[in-house]
Short mmCIF file of N, CA and C in Angstrom, two decimals:
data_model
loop_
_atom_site.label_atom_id
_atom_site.label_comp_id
_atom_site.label_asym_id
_atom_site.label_seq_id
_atom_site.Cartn_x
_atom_site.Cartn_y
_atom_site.Cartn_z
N UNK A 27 0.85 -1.17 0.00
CA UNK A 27 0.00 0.00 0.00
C UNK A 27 0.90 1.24 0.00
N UNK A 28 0.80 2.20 -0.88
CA UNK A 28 1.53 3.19 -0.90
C UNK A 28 1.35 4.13 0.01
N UNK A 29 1.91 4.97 0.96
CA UNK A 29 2.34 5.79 1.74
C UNK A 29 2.68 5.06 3.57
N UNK A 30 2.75 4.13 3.26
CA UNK A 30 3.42 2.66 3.87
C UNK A 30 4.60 2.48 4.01
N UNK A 31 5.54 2.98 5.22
CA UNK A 31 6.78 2.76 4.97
C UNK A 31 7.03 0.92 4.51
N UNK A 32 8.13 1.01 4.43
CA UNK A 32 8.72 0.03 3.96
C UNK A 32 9.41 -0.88 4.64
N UNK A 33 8.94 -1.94 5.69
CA UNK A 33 9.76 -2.48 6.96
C UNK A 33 11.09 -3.07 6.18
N UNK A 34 11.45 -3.28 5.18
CA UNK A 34 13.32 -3.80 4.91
C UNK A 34 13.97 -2.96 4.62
N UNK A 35 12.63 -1.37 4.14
CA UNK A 35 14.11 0.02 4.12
C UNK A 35 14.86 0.24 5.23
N UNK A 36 16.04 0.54 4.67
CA UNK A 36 16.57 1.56 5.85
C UNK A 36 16.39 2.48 6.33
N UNK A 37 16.49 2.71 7.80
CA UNK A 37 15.57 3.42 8.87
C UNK A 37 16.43 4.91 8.49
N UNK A 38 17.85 4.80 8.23
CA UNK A 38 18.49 6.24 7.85
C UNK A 38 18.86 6.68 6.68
N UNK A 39 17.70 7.91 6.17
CA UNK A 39 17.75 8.18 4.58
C UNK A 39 19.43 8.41 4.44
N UNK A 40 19.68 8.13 3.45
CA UNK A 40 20.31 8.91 2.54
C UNK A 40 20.93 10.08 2.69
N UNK A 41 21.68 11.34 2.64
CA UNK A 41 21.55 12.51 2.40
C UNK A 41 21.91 12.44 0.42
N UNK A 42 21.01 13.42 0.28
CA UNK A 42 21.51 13.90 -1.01
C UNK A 42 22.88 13.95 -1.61
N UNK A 43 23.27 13.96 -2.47
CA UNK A 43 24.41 14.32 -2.86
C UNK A 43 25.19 15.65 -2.75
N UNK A 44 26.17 16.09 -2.31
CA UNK A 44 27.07 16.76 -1.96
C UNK A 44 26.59 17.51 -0.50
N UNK A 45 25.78 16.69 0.45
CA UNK A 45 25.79 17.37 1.40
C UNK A 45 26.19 16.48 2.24
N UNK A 46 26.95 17.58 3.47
CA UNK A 46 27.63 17.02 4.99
C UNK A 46 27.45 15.84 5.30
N UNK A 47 28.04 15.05 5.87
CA UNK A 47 28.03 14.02 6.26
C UNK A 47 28.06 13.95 7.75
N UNK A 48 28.01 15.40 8.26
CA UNK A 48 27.80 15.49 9.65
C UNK A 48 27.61 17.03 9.78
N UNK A 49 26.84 17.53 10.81
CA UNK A 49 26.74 18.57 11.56
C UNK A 49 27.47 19.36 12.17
N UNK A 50 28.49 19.99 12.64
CA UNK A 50 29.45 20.73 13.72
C UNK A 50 28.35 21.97 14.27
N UNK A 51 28.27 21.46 15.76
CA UNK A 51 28.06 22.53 16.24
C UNK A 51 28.63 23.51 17.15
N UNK A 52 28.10 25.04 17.02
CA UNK A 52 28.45 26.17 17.99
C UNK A 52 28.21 26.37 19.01
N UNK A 53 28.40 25.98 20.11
CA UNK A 53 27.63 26.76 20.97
C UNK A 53 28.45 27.88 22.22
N UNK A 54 27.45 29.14 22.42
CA UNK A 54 28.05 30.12 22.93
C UNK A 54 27.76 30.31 24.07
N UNK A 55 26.96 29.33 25.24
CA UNK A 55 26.87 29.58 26.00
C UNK A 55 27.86 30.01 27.42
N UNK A 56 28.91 30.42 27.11
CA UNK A 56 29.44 30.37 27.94
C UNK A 56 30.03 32.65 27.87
N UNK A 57 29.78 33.01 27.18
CA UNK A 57 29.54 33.86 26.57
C UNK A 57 28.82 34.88 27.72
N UNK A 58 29.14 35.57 28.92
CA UNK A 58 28.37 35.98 29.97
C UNK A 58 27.66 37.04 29.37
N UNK A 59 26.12 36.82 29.33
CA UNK A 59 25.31 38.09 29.17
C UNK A 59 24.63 37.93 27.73
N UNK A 60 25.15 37.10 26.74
CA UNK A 60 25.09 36.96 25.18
C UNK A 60 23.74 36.38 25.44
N UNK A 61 23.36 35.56 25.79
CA UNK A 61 21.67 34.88 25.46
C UNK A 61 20.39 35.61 25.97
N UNK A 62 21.16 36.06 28.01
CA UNK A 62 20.25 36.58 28.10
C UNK A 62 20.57 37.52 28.90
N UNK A 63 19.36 38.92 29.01
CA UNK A 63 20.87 39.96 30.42
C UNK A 63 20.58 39.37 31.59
N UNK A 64 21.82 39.74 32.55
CA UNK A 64 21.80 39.49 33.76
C UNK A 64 22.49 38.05 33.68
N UNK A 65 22.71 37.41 32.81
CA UNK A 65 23.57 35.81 33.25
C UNK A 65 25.20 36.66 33.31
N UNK A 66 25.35 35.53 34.42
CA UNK A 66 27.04 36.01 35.23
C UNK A 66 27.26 34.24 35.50
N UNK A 67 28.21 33.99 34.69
CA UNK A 67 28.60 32.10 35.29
C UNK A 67 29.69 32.76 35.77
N UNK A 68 29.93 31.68 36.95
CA UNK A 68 31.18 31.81 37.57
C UNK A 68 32.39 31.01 36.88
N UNK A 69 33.81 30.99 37.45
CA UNK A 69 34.82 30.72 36.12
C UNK A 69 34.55 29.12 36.54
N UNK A 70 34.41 28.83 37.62
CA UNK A 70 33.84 27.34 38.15
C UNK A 70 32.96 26.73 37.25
N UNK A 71 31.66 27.88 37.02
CA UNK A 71 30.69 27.05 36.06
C UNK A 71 30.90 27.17 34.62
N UNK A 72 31.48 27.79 34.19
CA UNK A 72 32.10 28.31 33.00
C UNK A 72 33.12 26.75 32.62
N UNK A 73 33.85 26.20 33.32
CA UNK A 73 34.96 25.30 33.33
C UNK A 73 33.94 24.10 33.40
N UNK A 74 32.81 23.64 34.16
CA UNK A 74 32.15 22.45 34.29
C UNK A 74 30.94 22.59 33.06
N UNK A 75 30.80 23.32 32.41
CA UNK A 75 30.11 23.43 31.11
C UNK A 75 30.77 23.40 29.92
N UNK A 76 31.67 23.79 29.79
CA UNK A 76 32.75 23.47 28.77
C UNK A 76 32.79 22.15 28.59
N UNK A 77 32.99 21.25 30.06
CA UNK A 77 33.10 19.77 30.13
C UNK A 77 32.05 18.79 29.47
N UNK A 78 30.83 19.60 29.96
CA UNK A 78 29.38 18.89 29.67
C UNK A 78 29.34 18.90 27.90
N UNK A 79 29.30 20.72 27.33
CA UNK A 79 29.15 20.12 26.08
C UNK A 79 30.27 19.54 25.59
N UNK A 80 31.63 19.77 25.80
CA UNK A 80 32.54 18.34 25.45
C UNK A 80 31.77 17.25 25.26
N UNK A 81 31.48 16.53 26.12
CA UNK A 81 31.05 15.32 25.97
C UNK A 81 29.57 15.17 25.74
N UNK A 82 28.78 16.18 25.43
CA UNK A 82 27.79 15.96 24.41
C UNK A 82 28.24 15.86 23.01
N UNK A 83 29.64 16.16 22.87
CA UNK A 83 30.01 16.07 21.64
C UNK A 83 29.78 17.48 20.60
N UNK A 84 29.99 18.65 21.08
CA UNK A 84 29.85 20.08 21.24
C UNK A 84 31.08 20.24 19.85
N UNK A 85 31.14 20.29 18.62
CA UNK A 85 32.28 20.95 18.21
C UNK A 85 32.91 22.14 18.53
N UNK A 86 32.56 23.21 18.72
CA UNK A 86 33.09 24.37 18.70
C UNK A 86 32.47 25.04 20.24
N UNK A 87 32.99 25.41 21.28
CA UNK A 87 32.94 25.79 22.11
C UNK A 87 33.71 27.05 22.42
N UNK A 88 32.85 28.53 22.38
CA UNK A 88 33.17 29.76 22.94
C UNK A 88 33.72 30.09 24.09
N UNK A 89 34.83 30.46 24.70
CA UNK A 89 34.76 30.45 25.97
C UNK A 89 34.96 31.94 26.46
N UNK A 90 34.75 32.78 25.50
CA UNK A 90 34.95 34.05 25.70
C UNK A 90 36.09 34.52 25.21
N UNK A 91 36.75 35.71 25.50
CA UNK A 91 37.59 36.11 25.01
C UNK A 91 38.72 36.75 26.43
N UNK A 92 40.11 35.87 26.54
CA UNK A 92 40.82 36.62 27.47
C UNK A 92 41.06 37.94 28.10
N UNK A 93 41.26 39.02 27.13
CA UNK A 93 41.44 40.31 27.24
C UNK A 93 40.09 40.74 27.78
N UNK A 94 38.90 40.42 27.20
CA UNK A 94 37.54 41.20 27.72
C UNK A 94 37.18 41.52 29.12
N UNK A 95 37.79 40.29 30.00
CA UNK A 95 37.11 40.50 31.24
C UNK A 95 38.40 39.71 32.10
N UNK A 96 38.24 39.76 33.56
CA UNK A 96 39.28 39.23 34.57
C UNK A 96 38.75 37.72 34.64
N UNK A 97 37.33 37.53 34.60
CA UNK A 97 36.86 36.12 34.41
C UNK A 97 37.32 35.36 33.30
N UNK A 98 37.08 36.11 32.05
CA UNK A 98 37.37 35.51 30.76
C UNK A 98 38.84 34.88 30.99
N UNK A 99 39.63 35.91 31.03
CA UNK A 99 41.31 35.89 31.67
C UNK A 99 41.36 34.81 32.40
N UNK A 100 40.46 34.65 33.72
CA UNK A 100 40.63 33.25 34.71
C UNK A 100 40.48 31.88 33.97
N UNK A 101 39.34 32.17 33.19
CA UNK A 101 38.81 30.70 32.58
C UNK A 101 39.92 30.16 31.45
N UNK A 102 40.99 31.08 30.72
CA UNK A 102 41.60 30.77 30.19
C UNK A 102 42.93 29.97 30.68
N UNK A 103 42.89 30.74 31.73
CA UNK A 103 44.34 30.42 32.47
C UNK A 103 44.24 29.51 33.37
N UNK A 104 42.86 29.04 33.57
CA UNK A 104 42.44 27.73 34.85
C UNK A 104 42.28 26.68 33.42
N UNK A 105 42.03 26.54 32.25
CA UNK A 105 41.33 25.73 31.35
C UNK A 105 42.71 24.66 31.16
N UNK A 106 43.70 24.99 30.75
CA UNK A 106 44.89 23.91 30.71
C UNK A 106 45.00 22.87 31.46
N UNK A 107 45.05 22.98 33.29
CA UNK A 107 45.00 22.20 33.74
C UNK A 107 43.54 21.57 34.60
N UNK A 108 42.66 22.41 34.07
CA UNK A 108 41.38 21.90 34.54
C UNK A 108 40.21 20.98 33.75
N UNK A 109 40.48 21.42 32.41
CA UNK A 109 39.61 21.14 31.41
C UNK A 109 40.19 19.34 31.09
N UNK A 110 39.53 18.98 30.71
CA UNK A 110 39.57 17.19 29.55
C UNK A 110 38.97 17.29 28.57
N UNK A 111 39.20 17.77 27.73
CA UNK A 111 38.48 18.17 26.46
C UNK A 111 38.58 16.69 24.98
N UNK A 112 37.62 15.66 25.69
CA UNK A 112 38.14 14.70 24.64
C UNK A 112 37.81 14.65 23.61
N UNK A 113 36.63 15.35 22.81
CA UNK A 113 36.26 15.38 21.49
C UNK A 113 36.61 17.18 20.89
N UNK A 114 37.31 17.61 21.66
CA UNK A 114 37.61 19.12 21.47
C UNK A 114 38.73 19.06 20.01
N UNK A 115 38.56 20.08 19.11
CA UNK A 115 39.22 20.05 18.10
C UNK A 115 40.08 21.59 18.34
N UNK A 116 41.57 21.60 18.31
CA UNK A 116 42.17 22.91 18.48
C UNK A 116 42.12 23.76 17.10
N UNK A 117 41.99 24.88 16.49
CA UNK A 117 42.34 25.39 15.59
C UNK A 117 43.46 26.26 15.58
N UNK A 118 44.45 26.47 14.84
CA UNK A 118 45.46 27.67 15.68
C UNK A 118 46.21 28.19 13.49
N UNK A 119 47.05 29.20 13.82
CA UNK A 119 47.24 29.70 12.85
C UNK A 119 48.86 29.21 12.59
N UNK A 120 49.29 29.21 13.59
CA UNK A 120 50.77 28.74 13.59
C UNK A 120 51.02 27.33 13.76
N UNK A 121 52.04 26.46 13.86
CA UNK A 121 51.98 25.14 14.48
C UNK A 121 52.55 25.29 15.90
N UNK A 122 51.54 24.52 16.76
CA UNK A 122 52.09 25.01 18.46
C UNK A 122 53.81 24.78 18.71
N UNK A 123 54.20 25.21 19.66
CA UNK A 123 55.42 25.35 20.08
C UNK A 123 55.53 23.90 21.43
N UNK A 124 56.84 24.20 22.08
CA UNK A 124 56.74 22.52 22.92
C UNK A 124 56.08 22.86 23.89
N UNK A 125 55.37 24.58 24.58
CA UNK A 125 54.75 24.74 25.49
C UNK A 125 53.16 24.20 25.57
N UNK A 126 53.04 25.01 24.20
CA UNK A 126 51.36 24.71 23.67
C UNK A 126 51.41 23.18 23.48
N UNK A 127 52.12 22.48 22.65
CA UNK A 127 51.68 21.09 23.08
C UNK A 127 51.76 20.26 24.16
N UNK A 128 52.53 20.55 25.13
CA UNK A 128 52.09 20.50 26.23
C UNK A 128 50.71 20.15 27.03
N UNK A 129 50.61 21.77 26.90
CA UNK A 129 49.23 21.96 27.03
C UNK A 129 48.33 21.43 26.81
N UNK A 130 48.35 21.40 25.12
CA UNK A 130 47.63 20.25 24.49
C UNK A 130 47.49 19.30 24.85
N UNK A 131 48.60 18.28 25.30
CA UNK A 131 48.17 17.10 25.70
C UNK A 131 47.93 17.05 26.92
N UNK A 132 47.78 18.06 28.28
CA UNK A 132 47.50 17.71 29.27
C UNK A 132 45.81 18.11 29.47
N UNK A 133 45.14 18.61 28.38
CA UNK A 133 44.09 18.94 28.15
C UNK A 133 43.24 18.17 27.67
N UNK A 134 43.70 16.97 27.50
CA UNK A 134 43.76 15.83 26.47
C UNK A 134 42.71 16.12 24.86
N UNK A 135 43.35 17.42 24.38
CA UNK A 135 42.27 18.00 23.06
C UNK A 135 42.51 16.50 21.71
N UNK A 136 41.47 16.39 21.23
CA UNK A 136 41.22 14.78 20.83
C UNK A 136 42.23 15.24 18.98
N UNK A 137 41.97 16.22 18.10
CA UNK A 137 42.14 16.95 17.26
C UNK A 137 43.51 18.22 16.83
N UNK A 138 44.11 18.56 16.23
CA UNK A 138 44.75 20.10 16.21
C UNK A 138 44.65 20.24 15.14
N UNK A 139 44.82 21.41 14.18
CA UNK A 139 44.44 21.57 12.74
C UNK A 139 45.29 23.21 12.98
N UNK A 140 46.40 23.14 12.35
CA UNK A 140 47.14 24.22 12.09
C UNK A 140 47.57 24.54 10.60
N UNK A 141 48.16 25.83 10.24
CA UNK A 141 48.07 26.34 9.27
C UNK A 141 49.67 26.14 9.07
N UNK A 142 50.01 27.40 9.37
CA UNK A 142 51.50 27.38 9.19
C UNK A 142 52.70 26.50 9.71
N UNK A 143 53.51 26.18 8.89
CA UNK A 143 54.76 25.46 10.23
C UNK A 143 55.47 26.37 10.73
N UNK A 144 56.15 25.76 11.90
CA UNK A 144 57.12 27.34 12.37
C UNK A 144 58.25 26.10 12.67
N UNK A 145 59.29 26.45 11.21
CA UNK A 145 60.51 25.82 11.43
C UNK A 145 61.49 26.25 12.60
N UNK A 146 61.13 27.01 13.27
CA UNK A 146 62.36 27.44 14.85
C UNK A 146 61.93 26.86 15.59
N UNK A 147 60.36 26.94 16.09
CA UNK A 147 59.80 26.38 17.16
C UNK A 147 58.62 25.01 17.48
N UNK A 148 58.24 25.28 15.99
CA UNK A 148 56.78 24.03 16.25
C UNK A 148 57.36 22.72 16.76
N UNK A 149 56.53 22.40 17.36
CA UNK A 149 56.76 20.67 18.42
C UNK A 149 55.88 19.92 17.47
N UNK A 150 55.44 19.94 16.49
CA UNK A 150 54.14 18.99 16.43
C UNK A 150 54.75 18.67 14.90
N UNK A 151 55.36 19.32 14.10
CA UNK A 151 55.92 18.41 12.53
C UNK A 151 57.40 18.91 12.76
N UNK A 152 57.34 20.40 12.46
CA UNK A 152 59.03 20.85 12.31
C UNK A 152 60.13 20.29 13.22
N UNK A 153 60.47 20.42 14.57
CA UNK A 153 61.19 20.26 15.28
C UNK A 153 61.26 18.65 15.80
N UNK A 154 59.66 18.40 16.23
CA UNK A 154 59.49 17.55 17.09
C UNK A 154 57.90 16.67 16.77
N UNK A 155 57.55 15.13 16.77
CA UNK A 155 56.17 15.01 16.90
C UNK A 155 55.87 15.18 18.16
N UNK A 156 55.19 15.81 19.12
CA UNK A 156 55.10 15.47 20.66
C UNK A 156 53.63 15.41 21.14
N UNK A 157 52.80 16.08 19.74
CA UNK A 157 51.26 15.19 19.77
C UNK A 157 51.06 13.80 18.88
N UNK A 158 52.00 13.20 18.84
CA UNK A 158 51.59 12.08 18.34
C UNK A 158 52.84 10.86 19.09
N UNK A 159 53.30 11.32 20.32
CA UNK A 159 54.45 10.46 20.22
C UNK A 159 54.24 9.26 21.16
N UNK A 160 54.05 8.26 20.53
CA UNK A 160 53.58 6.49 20.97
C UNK A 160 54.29 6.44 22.64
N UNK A 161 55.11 7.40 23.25
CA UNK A 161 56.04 7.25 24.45
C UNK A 161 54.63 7.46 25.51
N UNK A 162 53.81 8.70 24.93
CA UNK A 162 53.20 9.50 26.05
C UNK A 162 51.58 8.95 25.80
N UNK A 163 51.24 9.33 27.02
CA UNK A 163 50.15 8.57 27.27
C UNK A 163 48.51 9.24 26.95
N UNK A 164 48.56 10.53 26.04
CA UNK A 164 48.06 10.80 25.48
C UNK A 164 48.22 11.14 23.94
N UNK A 165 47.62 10.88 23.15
CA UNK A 165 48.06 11.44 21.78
C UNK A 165 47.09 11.93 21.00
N UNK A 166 46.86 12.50 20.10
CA UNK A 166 45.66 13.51 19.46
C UNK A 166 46.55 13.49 18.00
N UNK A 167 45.15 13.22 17.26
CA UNK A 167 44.88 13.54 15.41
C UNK A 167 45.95 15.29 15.31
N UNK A 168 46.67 15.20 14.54
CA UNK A 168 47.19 16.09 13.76
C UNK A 168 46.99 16.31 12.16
N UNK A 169 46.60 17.73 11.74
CA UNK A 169 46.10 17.82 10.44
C UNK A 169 46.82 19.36 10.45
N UNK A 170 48.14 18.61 9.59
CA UNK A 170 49.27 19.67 9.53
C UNK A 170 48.62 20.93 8.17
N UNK A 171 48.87 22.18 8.24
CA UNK A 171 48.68 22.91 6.53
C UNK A 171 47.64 22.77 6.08
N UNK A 172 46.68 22.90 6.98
CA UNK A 172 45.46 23.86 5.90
C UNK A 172 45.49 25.41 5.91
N UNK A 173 45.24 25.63 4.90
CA UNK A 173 45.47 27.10 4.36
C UNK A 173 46.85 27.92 4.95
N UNK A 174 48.07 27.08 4.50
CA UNK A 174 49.51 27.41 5.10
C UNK A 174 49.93 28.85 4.80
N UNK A 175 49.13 29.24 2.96
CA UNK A 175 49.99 30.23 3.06
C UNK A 175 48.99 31.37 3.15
N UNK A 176 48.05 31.04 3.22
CA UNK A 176 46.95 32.32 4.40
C UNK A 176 47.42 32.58 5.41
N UNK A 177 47.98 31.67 6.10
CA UNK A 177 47.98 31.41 7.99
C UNK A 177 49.24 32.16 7.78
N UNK A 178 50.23 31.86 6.82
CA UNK A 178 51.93 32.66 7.11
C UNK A 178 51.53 33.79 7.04
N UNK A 179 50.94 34.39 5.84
CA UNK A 179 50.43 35.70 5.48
C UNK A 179 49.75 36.54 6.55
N UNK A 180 48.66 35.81 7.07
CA UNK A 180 47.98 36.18 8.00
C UNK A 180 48.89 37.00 9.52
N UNK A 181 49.61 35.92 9.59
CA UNK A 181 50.74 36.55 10.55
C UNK A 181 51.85 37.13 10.51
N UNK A 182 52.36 37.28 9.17
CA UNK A 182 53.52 38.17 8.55
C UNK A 182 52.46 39.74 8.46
N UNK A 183 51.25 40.00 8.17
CA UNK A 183 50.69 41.18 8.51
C UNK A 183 50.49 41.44 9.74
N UNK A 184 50.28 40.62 10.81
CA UNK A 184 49.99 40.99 11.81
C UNK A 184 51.32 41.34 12.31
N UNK A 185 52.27 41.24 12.38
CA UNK A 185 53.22 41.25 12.93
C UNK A 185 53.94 42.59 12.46
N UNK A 186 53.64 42.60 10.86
CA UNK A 186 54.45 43.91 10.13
C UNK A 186 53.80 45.23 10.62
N UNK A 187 52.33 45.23 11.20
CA UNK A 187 51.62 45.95 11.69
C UNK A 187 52.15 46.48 13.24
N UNK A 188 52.69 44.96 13.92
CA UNK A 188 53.04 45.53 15.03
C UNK A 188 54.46 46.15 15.22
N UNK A 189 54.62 45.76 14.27
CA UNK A 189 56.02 47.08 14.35
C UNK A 189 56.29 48.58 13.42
N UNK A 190 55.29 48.81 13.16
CA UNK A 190 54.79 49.94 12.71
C UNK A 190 55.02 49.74 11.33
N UNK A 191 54.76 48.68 10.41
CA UNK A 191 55.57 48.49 8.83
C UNK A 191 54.32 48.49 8.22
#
């Protein structure tokens, strides 16, 4: 009978052709005041929500911006050794140095996706692997050079800027 599903179809359509094969989501809640006025999280709840959508599986997580506020500033500077970020993906413009990976791995971020290499300092292709190294007891996906020579560019202006060029 037609408008009868079909009990041997499969229960998950299809997507069309050339679309996603998955979702990434944003979310900004952590963002004090952005949804609604009067929200104030503390850097406590700010740090145990980060965690939660982590592991709802949250792609992209806001956590504010350092410079804006003394909180923002706290949550950044408590997040290294507080946070477990296991499905967290890093984005960065440079390739981290041996501090930032560090970091990285004590954060345990599951992902990194950098642009540029930095043959003096990067830990992660140039110098050193130290997010991928079979010794340590965490290790995370590396996805060396996307958009390398945006990311050099990107920071050869920023930089020519900061010295008045």
């Amino acid at each position: 009978m037609s408008g009868e599903p079909d009990p041997g179809a499969e229960l998950t359509p299809t997507p069309p052709a050339g679309a996603p094969h998955e979702v990434e989501i944003f979310d900004t809640t952590l963002r004090d005041g952005a949804q609604f006025e009067g929200i104030s999280l503390t850097v406590d709840d700010k740090l145990r929500v980060a965690e939660q959508l982590d592991w709802l599986g949250v792609h992209w997580i806001e956590g504010g911006y350092p410079q804006a506020n003394p909180k923002d500033e706290e949550f950044f500077r408590r997040a290294p050794s507080e946070l477990r970020l296991a499905n967290a993906t890093l984005y960065c413009s440079l390739e981290p140095c041996f501090l930032c990976a560090g970091a990285i791995l004590h954060t345990r971020v599951d992902r990194v996706v950098f642009g540029a290499s930095d043959p003096k300092f990067g830990a992660v292709r140039s110098l050193a692997n130290v997010l991928e190294d079979p010794r340590l007891n965490h290790r995370c996906t590396v996805v060396p050079g996307v958009e390398a020579a945006a990311s050099a560019e990107l920071l050869r202006a920023f930089f020519r800027h900061k010295r008045g060029g």
